[in-house]
Amino acid sequence: MSKSNYSGEFKLSVLKYRHNHKLFYKETAEYFNIKNPSTIAHWNKKYEEGGFESLWGTVGRPKKNGDSDMPKDTNKPKKLDKSEREELIE
């Protein structure tokens, strides 16, 4: 089972619909066919704290510093220390 990925516009439309119709999270989730009503509660909290821009966040664990989507270049020659350079000269 995979997680659903909702756009920021969709999340905002769900929150507006809930507010305009004065619905519970469960009722709103059923209307929009969202499996877990707490998903909408989470969107609502994010929206209240950070506005529309906060609804565009990614799902999942944030990347650690230094993580990259780019593959590492393993073909680069490693730097030699002084003793290794001297050994190659001899």
Short mmCIF file of N, CA and C in Angstrom, two decimals, residues 28-81:
data_model
loop_
_atom_site.label_atom_id
_atom_site.label_comp_id
_atom_site.label_asym_id
_atom_site.label_seq_id
_atom_site.Cartn_x
_atom_site.Cartn_y
_atom_site.Cartn_z
N THR A 28 -15.62 14.98 6.04
CA THR A 28 -14.86 15.53 4.93
C THR A 28 -14.04 14.44 4.26
N ALA A 29 -13.41 13.59 5.05
CA ALA A 29 -12.61 12.49 4.50
C ALA A 29 -13.48 11.56 3.66
N GLU A 30 -14.67 11.26 4.13
CA GLU A 30 -15.58 10.39 3.37
C GLU A 30 -15.99 11.05 2.05
N TYR A 31 -16.28 12.36 2.10
CA TYR A 31 -16.70 13.07 0.90
C TYR A 31 -15.61 13.06 -0.17
N PHE A 32 -14.35 13.26 0.24
CA PHE A 32 -13.23 13.32 -0.70
C PHE A 32 -12.53 11.98 -0.88
N ASN A 33 -13.06 10.94 -0.24
CA ASN A 33 -12.48 9.59 -0.33
C ASN A 33 -11.03 9.56 0.15
N ILE A 34 -10.79 10.20 1.27
CA ILE A 34 -9.47 10.19 1.92
C ILE A 34 -9.57 9.18 3.05
N LYS A 35 -8.66 8.20 3.06
CA LYS A 35 -8.76 7.06 3.98
C LYS A 35 -8.73 7.43 5.45
N ASN A 36 -7.86 8.37 5.80
CA ASN A 36 -7.66 8.68 7.21
C ASN A 36 -8.04 10.14 7.50
N PRO A 37 -9.07 10.37 8.30
CA PRO A 37 -9.48 11.74 8.61
C PRO A 37 -8.38 12.57 9.27
N SER A 38 -7.46 11.92 9.98
CA SER A 38 -6.39 12.68 10.63
C SER A 38 -5.46 13.34 9.62
N THR A 39 -5.48 12.85 8.38
CA THR A 39 -4.71 13.49 7.32
C THR A 39 -5.18 14.93 7.13
N ILE A 40 -6.49 15.11 7.14
CA ILE A 40 -7.06 16.45 6.97
C ILE A 40 -6.74 17.32 8.19
N ALA A 41 -6.80 16.71 9.36
CA ALA A 41 -6.45 17.45 10.58
C ALA A 41 -5.00 17.93 10.51
N HIS A 42 -4.13 17.09 10.00
CA HIS A 42 -2.71 17.46 9.85
C HIS A 42 -2.56 18.61 8.86
N TRP A 43 -3.28 18.55 7.73
CA TRP A 43 -3.24 19.65 6.76
C TRP A 43 -3.72 20.94 7.39
N ASN A 44 -4.79 20.84 8.18
CA ASN A 44 -5.37 22.01 8.82
C ASN A 44 -4.36 22.66 9.77
N LYS A 45 -3.67 21.84 10.54
CA LYS A 45 -2.67 22.36 11.48
C LYS A 45 -1.53 23.05 10.72
N LYS A 46 -1.06 22.39 9.65
CA LYS A 46 0.01 22.98 8.85
C LYS A 46 -0.44 24.30 8.24
N TYR A 47 -1.67 24.35 7.76
CA TYR A 47 -2.20 25.57 7.13
C TYR A 47 -2.29 26.70 8.15
N GLU A 48 -2.76 26.39 9.34
CA GLU A 48 -2.89 27.41 10.39
C GLU A 48 -1.52 27.94 10.82
N GLU A 49 -0.52 27.08 10.83
CA GLU A 49 0.81 27.49 11.28
C GLU A 49 1.63 28.18 10.19
N GLY A 50 1.44 27.76 8.93
CA GLY A 50 2.33 28.28 7.89
C GLY A 50 1.65 28.78 6.63
N GLY A 51 0.33 28.78 6.59
CA GLY A 51 -0.37 29.26 5.41
C GLY A 51 -0.33 28.29 4.25
N PHE A 52 -0.73 28.79 3.09
CA PHE A 52 -0.85 27.93 1.90
C PHE A 52 0.47 27.26 1.52
N GLU A 53 1.56 27.98 1.65
CA GLU A 53 2.87 27.43 1.26
C GLU A 53 3.21 26.16 2.03
N SER A 54 2.75 26.06 3.26
CA SER A 54 3.07 24.88 4.07
C SER A 54 2.37 23.62 3.58
N LEU A 55 1.35 23.77 2.75
CA LEU A 55 0.63 22.61 2.22
C LEU A 55 1.37 21.94 1.07
N TRP A 56 2.44 22.57 0.61
CA TRP A 56 3.19 22.02 -0.51
C TRP A 56 4.34 21.13 -0.06
N GLY A 57 4.47 20.89 1.23
CA GLY A 57 5.58 20.09 1.74
C GLY A 57 5.55 18.67 1.22
N THR A 58 6.69 18.02 1.31
CA THR A 58 6.80 16.64 0.88
C THR A 58 6.41 15.69 2.00
N VAL A 59 6.06 14.49 1.61
CA VAL A 59 5.68 13.47 2.57
C VAL A 59 6.91 12.65 2.92
N GLY A 60 7.07 12.29 4.18
CA GLY A 60 8.16 11.42 4.56
C GLY A 60 9.22 12.11 5.38
N ARG A 61 10.26 11.36 5.65
CA ARG A 61 11.36 11.84 6.47
C ARG A 61 12.21 12.82 5.69
N PRO A 62 12.59 13.93 6.31
CA PRO A 62 13.46 14.88 5.61
C PRO A 62 14.84 14.28 5.39
N LYS A 63 15.50 14.75 4.34
CA LYS A 63 16.84 14.26 4.04
C LYS A 63 17.83 14.75 5.08
N LYS A 64 18.84 13.93 5.33
CA LYS A 64 19.92 14.34 6.21
C LYS A 64 20.83 15.29 5.44
N ASN A 65 21.56 16.12 6.18
CA ASN A 65 22.52 17.01 5.52
C ASN A 65 23.53 16.17 4.77
N GLY A 66 23.82 16.58 3.55
CA GLY A 66 24.79 15.85 2.74
C GLY A 66 24.16 14.82 1.84
N ASP A 67 22.90 14.44 2.09
CA ASP A 67 22.22 13.50 1.20
C ASP A 67 21.91 14.21 -0.10
N SER A 68 22.00 13.47 -1.16
CA SER A 68 21.75 14.06 -2.47
C SER A 68 21.10 13.02 -3.36
N ASP A 69 20.32 13.48 -4.32
CA ASP A 69 19.75 12.58 -5.31
C ASP A 69 20.76 12.24 -6.40
N MET A 70 21.84 13.00 -6.45
CA MET A 70 22.86 12.77 -7.47
C MET A 70 23.74 11.58 -7.07
N PRO A 71 24.08 10.75 -8.05
CA PRO A 71 24.96 9.63 -7.73
C PRO A 71 26.35 10.13 -7.37
N LYS A 72 27.00 9.41 -6.48
CA LYS A 72 28.35 9.80 -6.08
C LYS A 72 29.33 9.39 -7.17
N ASP A 73 30.30 10.24 -7.41
CA ASP A 73 31.32 9.95 -8.41
C ASP A 73 32.40 9.11 -7.75
N THR A 74 32.38 7.83 -8.05
CA THR A 74 33.34 6.91 -7.42
C THR A 74 34.61 6.76 -8.25
N ASN A 75 34.68 7.40 -9.42
CA ASN A 75 35.85 7.27 -10.28
C ASN A 75 36.90 8.34 -10.02
N LYS A 76 36.64 9.25 -9.11
CA LYS A 76 37.63 10.29 -8.82
C LYS A 76 38.82 9.67 -8.09
N PRO A 77 40.01 10.09 -8.48
CA PRO A 77 41.17 9.57 -7.77
C PRO A 77 41.23 10.16 -6.36
N LYS A 78 41.62 9.33 -5.43
CA LYS A 78 41.72 9.84 -4.06
C LYS A 78 43.03 10.59 -3.89
N LYS A 79 43.03 11.53 -2.98
CA LYS A 79 44.24 12.32 -2.73
C LYS A 79 45.21 11.48 -1.91
N LEU A 80 46.46 11.55 -2.29
CA LEU A 80 47.49 10.79 -1.60
C LEU A 80 48.10 11.64 -0.49
N ASP A 81 48.41 10.99 0.60
CA ASP A 81 49.11 11.73 1.66
C ASP A 81 50.61 11.77 1.33
#
